[in-house]
Amino acid sequence: MRVLLTALVPSHLMPMVPLAWGLRAAGHDVLVCGMPEVTAAAREAGLLTRPIGPEENEVARLARPGAIARPAVTGPGAPGEGHWERAGRRWEKRLRGYLDGFLALARDVRPDLVVTDPVEFGGLIVGEALGVPTAVHRWGPDTVTTVLHERARTALAGLCAEYGVDAFPDPGVVIDPCPPSLRDPAAAPARSVRFVPYNGTGTLPPWTLEPRTTPRVCICLGMWGSQAVGQDGDRAAVVRAVGEAVAAAGATAVLPFPAERHGDLGDVPAAVHVIDRTPVGLLAGACDLMVHHGGGGLTLTALHHGLPQLVVPQDEPFLGATAELVEDRGLGLAISDPGARRDPEAIGKALTRLLEDPGHRQAAARIADEMSGLPSPAALVSLLEETAG
């Protein structure tokens, strides 16, 4: 079986990598295509790649989370039709920048199956244009993509027609690494898969195998958050506030961050050990608590290890939705107020509560047990074989 796999951005690719490994181990051919930064991340994971689309221009910029304002898509204050019309124009502009190249590659490769992340709409359009089944792979707790697909049916109808597609297509199967007990009831039905943490490759630091004498907190800003520190002082202020709170609690913290950009953080408290870029999955098992920005992959990584978490979301609404989910289910705490997330006292109270109160850790351990009982990515290969026919 030949599988063409695509993702909009590297962070959406990461949860799909274990499935790609499972397909390869079963003897299937997997080719990852996408923006150059996506294929670079796939090569690091040992996968074959082919870049499509621009190196860097307006189209690539519009693919970046945080590049444009994104209000919450459901609930009170959800945007009106004007917002969706503007969003549709952005989606179409982005797709026109590489859809021809994507379709040409697919015709050359002749895949039996296309696997795509939910918001890489090109994967669904290309699959339908070629009459090839598609599988959508979610990246974590998901409150938005079902709504986005509904909106895409209207916004991209004209573009689909140009490529011989009668209507924006539904996938043949949806795969979801979020455990069922945390899934949004409004989301489209999906097949569960066990979340296997993958955040890139790296070397296991020796200290992760040594006994801890004090609590250790793992701080992670996410792939995009780390890149934005130099342009957004709020993220650096959050790191400093967490560091002061960690020191006051008698704990230590570790922050993986690109070595060449350590200066962007400014003066970080001594309790925070800033190390070079290291996959958080290698560090989480040696920590007692995770502090992060609300990314779905980090949320599930913490739960995989049974860790309580403190979520300090930035401005993306879906990050705030994840923070609410974590707090509502007793898996951790959230600090969403822009002033409080810079306040060492507010962060310190939350850290102390999470380190001392066993309730959040017990709740996280229950979810970890649920996740461990789900089918592994390798076990889903037969499902995809059936989908491909």
mmCIF file of C-alpha atoms in Angstrom:
data_model
loop_
_atom_site.group_PDB
_atom_site.id
_atom_site.type_symbol
_atom_site.label_atom_id
_atom_site.label_comp_id
_atom_site.label_asym_id
_atom_site.label_seq_id
_atom_site.Cartn_x
_atom_site.Cartn_y
_atom_site.Cartn_z
ATOM 1 C CA MET A 1 0.000 0.000 0.000
ATOM 2 C CA ARG A 2 1.269 3.487 -0.888
ATOM 3 C CA VAL A 3 0.340 6.161 1.659
ATOM 4 C CA LEU A 4 0.649 9.902 1.092
ATOM 5 C CA LEU A 5 0.702 11.714 4.432
ATOM 6 C CA THR A 6 0.411 15.472 4.858
ATOM 7 C CA ALA A 7 0.088 18.064 7.627
ATOM 8 C CA LEU A 8 -0.336 21.813 7.738
ATOM 9 C CA VAL A 9 2.392 22.512 10.323
ATOM 10 C CA PRO A 10 4.997 20.402 12.174
ATOM 11 C CA SER A 11 3.043 20.345 15.441
ATOM 12 C CA HIS A 12 0.137 18.650 13.633
ATOM 13 C CA LEU A 13 2.518 16.104 12.134
ATOM 14 C CA MET A 14 3.959 14.933 15.465
ATOM 15 C CA PRO A 15 0.964 12.824 16.641
ATOM 16 C CA MET A 16 0.846 11.170 13.197
ATOM 17 C CA VAL A 17 4.476 9.992 13.230
ATOM 18 C CA PRO A 18 3.871 6.801 15.300
ATOM 19 C CA LEU A 19 1.154 5.777 12.833
ATOM 20 C CA ALA A 20 3.570 6.374 9.949
ATOM 21 C CA TRP A 21 6.105 4.151 11.725
ATOM 22 C CA GLY A 22 3.443 1.476 12.160
ATOM 23 C CA LEU A 23 2.625 1.593 8.464
ATOM 24 C CA ARG A 24 6.299 1.334 7.539
ATOM 25 C CA ALA A 25 6.822 -1.579 9.937
ATOM 26 C CA ALA A 26 3.908 -3.373 8.266
ATOM 27 C CA GLY A 27 5.676 -3.031 4.913
ATOM 28 C CA HIS A 28 3.762 -0.096 3.460
ATOM 29 C CA ASP A 29 5.317 2.857 1.631
ATOM 30 C CA VAL A 30 4.824 6.228 3.327
ATOM 31 C CA LEU A 31 5.685 9.589 1.764
ATOM 32 C CA VAL A 32 5.222 12.794 3.749
ATOM 33 C CA CYS A 33 4.530 15.952 1.762
ATOM 34 C CA GLY A 34 3.892 19.479 2.915
ATOM 35 C CA MET A 35 5.546 22.829 3.529
ATOM 36 C CA PRO A 36 9.345 22.581 3.834
ATOM 37 C CA GLU A 37 9.212 22.922 7.626
ATOM 38 C CA VAL A 38 6.799 19.972 7.778
ATOM 39 C CA THR A 39 8.993 17.752 5.621
ATOM 40 C CA ALA A 40 12.065 18.759 7.651
ATOM 41 C CA ALA A 41 10.321 17.485 10.802
ATOM 42 C CA ALA A 42 9.330 14.283 8.973
ATOM 43 C CA ARG A 43 12.911 13.633 7.843
ATOM 44 C CA GLU A 44 14.035 13.948 11.455
ATOM 45 C CA ALA A 45 11.540 11.185 12.246
ATOM 46 C CA GLY A 46 13.130 8.921 9.628
ATOM 47 C CA LEU A 47 10.383 9.271 7.008
ATOM 48 C CA LEU A 48 10.625 9.831 3.267
ATOM 49 C CA THR A 49 9.533 13.316 2.226
ATOM 50 C CA ARG A 50 8.733 15.612 -0.659
ATOM 51 C CA PRO A 51 8.225 19.339 -0.010
ATOM 52 C CA ILE A 52 5.410 21.157 -1.760
ATOM 53 C CA GLY A 53 4.538 24.816 -1.636
ATOM 54 C CA PRO A 54 6.611 27.935 -1.054
ATOM 55 C CA GLU A 55 9.691 28.257 1.105
ATOM 56 C CA GLU A 56 8.363 31.421 2.719
ATOM 57 C CA ASN A 57 5.786 33.884 1.482
ATOM 58 C CA GLU A 58 2.280 35.031 2.279
ATOM 59 C CA VAL A 59 0.852 31.562 1.715
ATOM 60 C CA ALA A 60 3.256 29.969 4.195
ATOM 61 C CA ARG A 61 2.686 32.792 6.657
ATOM 62 C CA LEU A 62 -1.060 32.204 6.629
ATOM 63 C CA ALA A 63 -0.478 28.591 7.658
ATOM 64 C CA ARG A 64 1.184 29.622 10.891
ATOM 65 C CA PRO A 65 -0.819 29.445 14.108
ATOM 66 C CA GLY A 66 -1.048 32.915 15.599
ATOM 67 C CA ALA A 67 -0.510 34.633 12.249
ATOM 68 C CA ILE A 68 -4.094 35.872 12.186
ATOM 69 C CA ALA A 69 -6.715 36.476 14.837
ATOM 70 C CA ARG A 70 -8.793 33.369 15.508
ATOM 71 C CA PRO A 71 -11.804 33.828 17.767
ATOM 72 C CA ALA A 72 -13.353 30.792 19.407
ATOM 73 C CA VAL A 73 -15.527 29.018 16.840
ATOM 74 C CA THR A 74 -18.249 27.779 19.187
ATOM 75 C CA GLY A 75 -20.014 28.970 22.320
ATOM 76 C CA PRO A 76 -20.757 32.531 23.469
ATOM 77 C CA GLY A 77 -19.157 35.160 21.288
ATOM 78 C CA ALA A 78 -18.625 32.830 18.325
ATOM 79 C CA PRO A 79 -17.937 34.808 15.144
ATOM 80 C CA GLY A 80 -20.553 35.777 12.607
ATOM 81 C CA GLU A 81 -20.707 35.096 8.897
ATOM 82 C CA GLY A 82 -18.320 37.952 8.086
ATOM 83 C CA HIS A 83 -15.528 36.209 9.965
ATOM 84 C CA TRP A 84 -16.138 32.945 8.132
ATOM 85 C CA GLU A 85 -16.125 34.670 4.762
ATOM 86 C CA ARG A 86 -12.717 36.182 5.549
ATOM 87 C CA ALA A 87 -11.449 32.849 6.865
ATOM 88 C CA GLY A 88 -12.646 31.129 3.690
ATOM 89 C CA ARG A 89 -10.704 33.576 1.549
ATOM 90 C CA ARG A 90 -7.560 32.890 3.574
ATOM 91 C CA TRP A 91 -8.051 29.134 3.243
ATOM 92 C CA GLU A 92 -8.499 29.448 -0.501
ATOM 93 C CA LYS A 93 -5.472 31.724 -0.872
ATOM 94 C CA ARG A 94 -3.283 29.296 1.030
ATOM 95 C CA LEU A 95 -4.481 26.267 -0.925
ATOM 96 C CA ARG A 96 -3.992 27.952 -4.288
ATOM 97 C CA GLY A 97 -0.333 28.409 -3.395
ATOM 98 C CA TYR A 98 0.417 24.684 -3.566
ATOM 99 C CA LEU A 99 -2.635 22.616 -4.537
ATOM 100 C CA ASP A 100 -1.469 22.182 -8.152
ATOM 101 C CA GLY A 101 1.883 20.859 -6.966
ATOM 102 C CA PHE A 102 0.204 18.633 -4.399
ATOM 103 C CA LEU A 103 -2.110 17.142 -7.010
ATOM 104 C CA ALA A 104 0.734 16.609 -9.495
ATOM 105 C CA LEU A 105 2.768 14.800 -6.839
ATOM 106 C CA ALA A 106 -0.205 12.616 -5.910
ATOM 107 C CA ARG A 107 -0.749 11.671 -9.551
ATOM 108 C CA ASP A 108 2.908 10.634 -9.821
ATOM 109 C CA VAL A 109 2.900 8.704 -6.524
ATOM 110 C CA ARG A 110 -0.509 7.048 -7.132
ATOM 111 C CA PRO A 111 -1.305 6.536 -3.437
ATOM 112 C CA ASP A 112 -3.810 4.018 -2.188
ATOM 113 C CA LEU A 113 -4.566 6.220 0.829
ATOM 114 C CA VAL A 114 -4.115 9.858 1.854
ATOM 115 C CA VAL A 115 -3.638 10.603 5.573
ATOM 116 C CA THR A 116 -4.036 14.248 6.562
ATOM 117 C CA ASP A 117 -4.386 16.410 9.627
ATOM 118 C CA PRO A 118 -7.889 17.915 9.978
ATOM 119 C CA VAL A 119 -7.028 21.441 8.808
ATOM 120 C CA GLU A 120 -4.795 20.521 5.882
ATOM 121 C CA PHE A 121 -7.814 20.714 3.631
ATOM 122 C CA GLY A 122 -5.680 20.011 0.562
ATOM 123 C CA GLY A 123 -5.303 16.374 1.573
ATOM 124 C CA LEU A 124 -9.059 15.832 1.446
ATOM 125 C CA ILE A 125 -9.449 17.690 -1.858
ATOM 126 C CA VAL A 126 -6.569 15.818 -3.533
ATOM 127 C CA GLY A 127 -7.824 12.459 -2.298
ATOM 128 C CA GLU A 128 -11.309 13.137 -3.655
ATOM 129 C CA ALA A 129 -9.966 14.466 -6.966
ATOM 130 C CA LEU A 130 -8.068 11.205 -7.504
ATOM 131 C CA GLY A 131 -10.756 8.928 -6.092
ATOM 132 C CA VAL A 132 -8.436 7.878 -3.262
ATOM 133 C CA PRO A 133 -9.751 7.195 0.277
ATOM 134 C CA THR A 134 -8.649 9.610 2.991
ATOM 135 C CA ALA A 135 -8.047 9.367 6.718
ATOM 136 C CA VAL A 136 -8.030 12.414 8.995
ATOM 137 C CA HIS A 137 -5.771 12.228 12.064
ATOM 138 C CA ARG A 138 -6.554 14.661 14.892
ATOM 139 C CA TRP A 139 -3.749 16.060 17.032
ATOM 140 C CA GLY A 140 -5.302 16.074 20.512
ATOM 141 C CA PRO A 141 -8.299 17.518 22.370
ATOM 142 C CA ASP A 142 -10.315 19.028 19.544
ATOM 143 C CA THR A 143 -13.122 21.553 19.828
ATOM 144 C CA VAL A 144 -12.802 23.184 16.408
ATOM 145 C CA THR A 145 -12.173 20.961 13.401
ATOM 146 C CA THR A 146 -15.697 19.560 13.011
ATOM 147 C CA VAL A 147 -16.998 23.142 12.809
ATOM 148 C CA LEU A 148 -14.201 24.121 10.416
ATOM 149 C CA HIS A 149 -15.066 21.248 8.067
ATOM 150 C CA GLU A 150 -18.689 22.354 8.037
ATOM 151 C CA ARG A 151 -17.608 25.880 7.126
ATOM 152 C CA ALA A 152 -15.150 24.629 4.500
ATOM 153 C CA ARG A 153 -18.013 23.019 2.574
ATOM 154 C CA THR A 154 -19.289 26.501 1.750
ATOM 155 C CA ALA A 155 -16.036 28.443 1.662
ATOM 156 C CA LEU A 156 -14.179 26.030 -0.618
ATOM 157 C CA ALA A 157 -17.037 24.887 -2.857
ATOM 158 C CA GLY A 158 -15.778 26.916 -5.829
ATOM 159 C CA LEU A 159 -12.196 25.764 -5.422
ATOM 160 C CA CYS A 160 -13.310 22.142 -5.160
ATOM 161 C CA ALA A 161 -15.310 22.480 -8.384
ATOM 162 C CA GLU A 162 -12.211 23.737 -10.209
ATOM 163 C CA TYR A 163 -10.469 20.483 -9.300
ATOM 164 C CA GLY A 164 -13.367 18.287 -10.328
ATOM 165 C CA VAL A 165 -14.626 17.722 -6.795
ATOM 166 C CA ASP A 166 -18.393 18.056 -6.420
ATOM 167 C CA ALA A 167 -18.270 19.118 -2.765
ATOM 168 C CA PHE A 168 -15.747 19.474 0.026
ATOM 169 C CA PRO A 169 -15.323 15.808 0.988
ATOM 170 C CA ASP A 170 -15.748 13.890 4.192
ATOM 171 C CA PRO A 171 -12.872 11.592 5.198
ATOM 172 C CA GLY A 172 -13.216 7.830 4.967
ATOM 173 C CA VAL A 173 -12.147 7.522 8.598
ATOM 174 C CA VAL A 174 -11.236 9.894 11.451
ATOM 175 C CA ILE A 175 -8.520 8.835 13.898
ATOM 176 C CA ASP A 176 -8.400 10.459 17.320
ATOM 177 C CA PRO A 177 -5.569 10.173 19.888
ATOM 178 C CA CYS A 178 -7.605 12.003 22.525
ATOM 179 C CA PRO A 179 -9.022 9.484 25.021
ATOM 180 C CA PRO A 180 -12.806 9.132 24.649
ATOM 181 C CA SER A 181 -13.555 10.436 28.144
ATOM 182 C CA LEU A 182 -12.005 13.820 27.212
ATOM 183 C CA ARG A 183 -13.466 14.083 23.728
ATOM 184 C CA ASP A 184 -15.788 16.935 22.771
ATOM 185 C CA PRO A 185 -19.286 15.402 22.396
ATOM 186 C CA ALA A 186 -19.923 17.753 19.461
ATOM 187 C CA ALA A 187 -16.953 16.396 17.496
ATOM 188 C CA ALA A 188 -17.567 14.010 14.609
ATOM 189 C CA PRO A 189 -17.261 10.296 15.499
ATOM 190 C CA ALA A 190 -13.739 8.883 15.339
ATOM 191 C CA ARG A 191 -11.695 5.728 15.824
ATOM 192 C CA SER A 192 -9.550 5.858 18.943
ATOM 193 C CA VAL A 193 -5.813 5.368 18.865
ATOM 194 C CA ARG A 194 -3.369 5.280 21.751
ATOM 195 C CA PHE A 195 -1.375 8.484 22.016
ATOM 196 C CA VAL A 196 2.332 7.723 21.678
ATOM 197 C CA PRO A 197 4.399 10.799 22.595
ATOM 198 C CA TYR A 198 6.632 12.005 19.800
ATOM 199 C CA ASN A 199 8.100 15.503 19.924
ATOM 200 C CA GLY A 200 11.204 15.010 17.790
ATOM 201 C CA THR A 201 14.415 13.105 18.293
ATOM 202 C CA GLY A 202 17.108 13.693 20.879
ATOM 203 C CA THR A 203 19.498 12.268 23.435
ATOM 204 C CA LEU A 204 18.199 11.191 26.835
ATOM 205 C CA PRO A 205 19.861 13.471 29.429
ATOM 206 C CA PRO A 206 21.639 11.385 32.133
ATOM 207 C CA TRP A 207 19.956 13.302 34.962
ATOM 208 C CA THR A 208 16.548 11.973 33.904
ATOM 209 C CA LEU A 209 17.596 8.548 35.242
ATOM 210 C CA GLU A 210 18.802 9.843 38.606
ATOM 211 C CA PRO A 211 16.644 9.981 41.782
ATOM 212 C CA ARG A 212 15.024 13.353 42.463
ATOM 213 C CA THR A 213 15.630 15.082 45.779
ATOM 214 C CA THR A 214 13.230 17.958 45.094
ATOM 215 C CA PRO A 215 10.136 18.254 42.893
ATOM 216 C CA ARG A 216 10.920 18.975 39.257
ATOM 217 C CA VAL A 217 8.694 20.974 36.926
ATOM 218 C CA CYS A 218 8.900 20.704 33.145
ATOM 219 C CA ILE A 219 8.157 23.963 31.319
ATOM 220 C CA CYS A 220 7.323 23.821 27.627
ATOM 221 C CA LEU A 221 6.208 26.672 25.408
ATOM 222 C CA GLY A 222 5.442 24.514 22.381
ATOM 223 C CA MET A 223 6.998 24.690 18.939
ATOM 224 C CA TRP A 224 5.357 27.964 17.965
ATOM 225 C CA GLY A 225 5.531 29.498 21.414
ATOM 226 C CA SER A 226 9.297 28.995 21.518
ATOM 227 C CA GLN A 227 9.690 30.736 18.172
ATOM 228 C CA ALA A 228 7.522 33.654 19.308
ATOM 229 C CA VAL A 229 9.424 34.489 22.504
ATOM 230 C CA GLY A 230 11.665 37.021 20.804
ATOM 231 C CA GLN A 231 8.652 38.908 19.397
ATOM 232 C CA ASP A 232 6.298 38.508 22.349
ATOM 233 C CA GLY A 233 7.567 39.530 25.758
ATOM 234 C CA ASP A 234 4.555 37.945 27.452
ATOM 235 C CA ARG A 235 5.921 34.417 26.966
ATOM 236 C CA ALA A 236 9.292 35.328 28.460
ATOM 237 C CA ALA A 237 7.492 36.994 31.376
ATOM 238 C CA VAL A 238 5.545 33.781 31.958
ATOM 239 C CA VAL A 239 8.799 31.801 32.125
ATOM 240 C CA ARG A 240 10.269 34.230 34.664
ATOM 241 C CA ALA A 241 7.104 34.164 36.766
ATOM 242 C CA VAL A 242 7.078 30.358 36.754
ATOM 243 C CA GLY A 243 10.751 30.360 37.726
ATOM 244 C CA GLU A 244 10.151 32.605 40.724
ATOM 245 C CA ALA A 245 7.210 30.455 41.796
ATOM 246 C CA VAL A 246 9.227 27.249 41.415
ATOM 247 C CA ALA A 247 12.029 28.653 43.561
ATOM 248 C CA ALA A 248 9.577 29.775 46.249
ATOM 249 C CA ALA A 249 8.095 26.262 46.310
ATOM 250 C CA GLY A 250 11.525 24.691 46.862
ATOM 251 C CA ALA A 251 11.392 22.970 43.482
ATOM 252 C CA THR A 252 13.428 23.135 40.286
ATOM 253 C CA ALA A 253 12.356 23.417 36.676
ATOM 254 C CA VAL A 254 13.716 22.409 33.291
ATOM 255 C CA LEU A 255 12.932 24.333 30.123
ATOM 256 C CA PRO A 256 13.935 22.892 26.730
ATOM 257 C CA PHE A 257 14.620 25.826 24.418
ATOM 258 C CA PRO A 258 16.784 26.297 21.295
ATOM 259 C CA ALA A 259 20.329 27.087 22.448
ATOM 260 C CA GLU A 260 20.827 29.779 19.836
ATOM 261 C CA ARG A 261 17.858 31.686 21.222
ATOM 262 C CA HIS A 262 18.433 31.467 24.969
ATOM 263 C CA GLY A 263 19.078 35.208 25.011
ATOM 264 C CA ASP A 264 15.448 35.852 24.028
ATOM 265 C CA LEU A 265 14.356 34.709 27.487
ATOM 266 C CA GLY A 266 16.200 37.465 29.338
ATOM 267 C CA ASP A 267 17.165 36.900 32.984
ATOM 268 C CA VAL A 268 15.680 33.582 34.055
ATOM 269 C CA PRO A 269 15.628 32.625 37.780
ATOM 270 C CA ALA A 270 18.323 30.140 38.778
ATOM 271 C CA ALA A 271 15.695 27.544 39.681
ATOM 272 C CA VAL A 272 14.964 27.149 35.956
ATOM 273 C CA HIS A 273 17.549 25.080 34.095
ATOM 274 C CA VAL A 274 17.345 26.142 30.457
ATOM 275 C CA ILE A 275 18.659 23.372 28.213
ATOM 276 C CA ASP A 276 18.980 23.014 24.478
ATOM 277 C CA ARG A 277 16.097 21.826 22.316
ATOM 278 C CA THR A 278 15.101 18.404 23.730
ATOM 279 C CA PRO A 279 11.886 16.470 23.065
ATOM 280 C CA VAL A 280 9.598 16.975 26.029
ATOM 281 C CA GLY A 281 8.633 13.304 25.849
ATOM 282 C CA LEU A 282 12.161 12.461 26.992
ATOM 283 C CA LEU A 283 11.848 14.778 30.001
ATOM 284 C CA ALA A 284 8.291 14.285 31.228
ATOM 285 C CA GLY A 285 8.942 10.942 32.879
ATOM 286 C CA ALA A 286 11.586 12.575 35.073
ATOM 287 C CA CYS A 287 9.294 15.395 36.237
ATOM 288 C CA ASP A 288 6.461 15.808 38.715
ATOM 289 C CA LEU A 289 4.452 18.502 36.968
ATOM 290 C CA MET A 290 4.202 20.055 33.521
ATOM 291 C CA VAL A 291 3.635 23.738 32.804
ATOM 292 C CA HIS A 292 2.706 24.489 29.208
ATOM 293 C CA HIS A 293 0.809 26.776 26.843
ATOM 294 C CA GLY A 294 -2.194 24.541 26.124
ATOM 295 C CA GLY A 295 -1.037 22.604 23.079
ATOM 296 C CA GLY A 296 -2.889 19.351 22.482
ATOM 297 C CA GLY A 297 0.278 17.284 22.113
ATOM 298 C CA LEU A 298 1.711 18.574 25.391
ATOM 299 C CA THR A 299 -1.575 17.976 27.188
ATOM 300 C CA LEU A 300 -1.634 14.350 26.050
ATOM 301 C CA THR A 301 2.096 13.904 26.748
ATOM 302 C CA ALA A 302 1.553 14.990 30.351
ATOM 303 C CA LEU A 303 -1.418 12.637 30.668
ATOM 304 C CA HIS A 304 0.545 9.755 29.124
ATOM 305 C CA HIS A 305 2.965 10.122 32.042
ATOM 306 C CA GLY A 306 0.210 10.676 34.598
ATOM 307 C CA LEU A 307 1.393 14.211 35.349
ATOM 308 C CA PRO A 308 -0.811 17.005 36.643
ATOM 309 C CA GLN A 309 -0.431 20.144 34.566
ATOM 310 C CA LEU A 310 -0.589 23.897 34.882
ATOM 311 C CA VAL A 311 -1.810 25.417 31.637
ATOM 312 C CA VAL A 312 -0.933 29.052 30.934
ATOM 313 C CA PRO A 313 -2.559 29.584 27.529
ATOM 314 C CA GLN A 314 -1.564 32.329 25.152
ATOM 315 C CA ASP A 315 -3.900 34.078 22.737
ATOM 316 C CA GLU A 316 -5.160 31.232 20.517
ATOM 317 C CA PRO A 317 -8.748 30.320 21.516
ATOM 318 C CA PHE A 318 -8.151 26.585 21.096
ATOM 319 C CA LEU A 319 -5.326 26.819 23.663
ATOM 320 C CA GLY A 320 -7.773 28.369 26.098
ATOM 321 C CA ALA A 321 -10.260 25.597 25.355
ATOM 322 C CA THR A 322 -7.637 23.000 26.257
ATOM 323 C CA ALA A 323 -6.866 24.869 29.470
ATOM 324 C CA GLU A 324 -10.558 24.806 30.403
ATOM 325 C CA LEU A 325 -10.758 21.078 29.654
ATOM 326 C CA VAL A 326 -7.756 20.318 31.881
ATOM 327 C CA GLU A 327 -9.174 22.294 34.788
ATOM 328 C CA ASP A 328 -12.773 21.138 34.380
ATOM 329 C CA ARG A 329 -11.749 17.468 34.445
ATOM 330 C CA GLY A 330 -9.556 17.906 37.533
ATOM 331 C CA LEU A 331 -6.348 17.124 35.618
ATOM 332 C CA GLY A 332 -4.652 20.363 36.552
ATOM 333 C CA LEU A 333 -5.158 24.099 36.817
ATOM 334 C CA ALA A 334 -5.322 26.920 34.309
ATOM 335 C CA ILE A 335 -4.229 30.548 34.510
ATOM 336 C CA SER A 336 -5.834 32.308 31.576
ATOM 337 C CA ASP A 337 -5.980 35.899 32.792
ATOM 338 C CA PRO A 338 -3.200 37.870 31.008
ATOM 339 C CA GLY A 339 -2.198 39.638 34.215
ATOM 340 C CA ALA A 340 -2.209 36.530 36.398
ATOM 341 C CA ARG A 341 -0.029 34.543 34.003
ATOM 342 C CA ARG A 342 2.765 37.066 34.616
ATOM 343 C CA ASP A 343 2.233 37.012 38.402
ATOM 344 C CA PRO A 344 4.636 34.766 40.380
ATOM 345 C CA GLU A 345 2.257 34.774 43.348
ATOM 346 C CA ALA A 346 -0.711 33.490 41.322
ATOM 347 C CA ILE A 347 1.451 30.902 39.574
ATOM 348 C CA GLY A 348 3.054 29.936 42.884
ATOM 349 C CA LYS A 349 -0.295 29.193 44.505
ATOM 350 C CA ALA A 350 -1.263 26.978 41.572
ATOM 351 C CA LEU A 351 2.093 25.158 41.556
ATOM 352 C CA THR A 352 1.991 24.522 45.290
ATOM 353 C CA ARG A 353 -1.540 23.182 45.085
ATOM 354 C CA LEU A 354 -0.654 20.841 42.211
ATOM 355 C CA LEU A 355 2.481 19.543 43.937
ATOM 356 C CA GLU A 356 0.810 18.998 47.316
ATOM 357 C CA ASP A 357 -2.753 17.949 46.464
ATOM 358 C CA PRO A 358 -2.828 14.337 45.160
ATOM 359 C CA GLY A 359 -6.244 14.742 43.530
ATOM 360 C CA HIS A 360 -5.001 16.108 40.219
ATOM 361 C CA ARG A 361 -2.275 13.453 39.976
ATOM 362 C CA GLN A 362 -4.804 10.713 40.671
ATOM 363 C CA ALA A 363 -7.116 12.072 37.966
ATOM 364 C CA ALA A 364 -4.217 12.215 35.499
ATOM 365 C CA ALA A 365 -3.270 8.622 36.389
ATOM 366 C CA ARG A 366 -6.813 7.458 35.581
ATOM 367 C CA ILE A 367 -6.592 9.037 32.137
ATOM 368 C CA ALA A 368 -3.161 7.473 31.639
ATOM 369 C CA ASP A 369 -4.720 4.071 32.342
ATOM 370 C CA GLU A 370 -7.498 4.788 29.846
ATOM 371 C CA MET A 371 -4.961 5.810 27.197
ATOM 372 C CA SER A 372 -2.857 2.694 27.717
ATOM 373 C CA GLY A 373 -5.862 0.503 26.950
ATOM 374 C CA LEU A 374 -6.532 2.051 23.527
ATOM 375 C CA PRO A 375 -5.332 0.405 20.283
ATOM 376 C CA SER A 376 -1.739 1.213 19.414
ATOM 377 C CA PRO A 377 -0.978 3.050 16.153
ATOM 378 C CA ALA A 378 0.324 -0.235 14.748
ATOM 379 C CA ALA A 379 -3.009 -1.900 15.543
ATOM 380 C CA LEU A 380 -4.795 0.626 13.322
ATOM 381 C CA VAL A 381 -2.841 -0.392 10.229
ATOM 382 C CA SER A 382 -5.431 -3.060 9.389
ATOM 383 C CA LEU A 383 -8.188 -0.422 9.598
ATOM 384 C CA LEU A 384 -6.327 1.744 7.103
ATOM 385 C CA GLU A 385 -5.753 -1.231 4.843
ATOM 386 C CA GLU A 386 -9.518 -1.813 4.819
ATOM 387 C CA THR A 387 -10.139 1.910 4.200
ATOM 388 C CA ALA A 388 -7.804 1.824 1.205
ATOM 389 C CA GLY A 389 -9.611 -1.262 -0.109
#
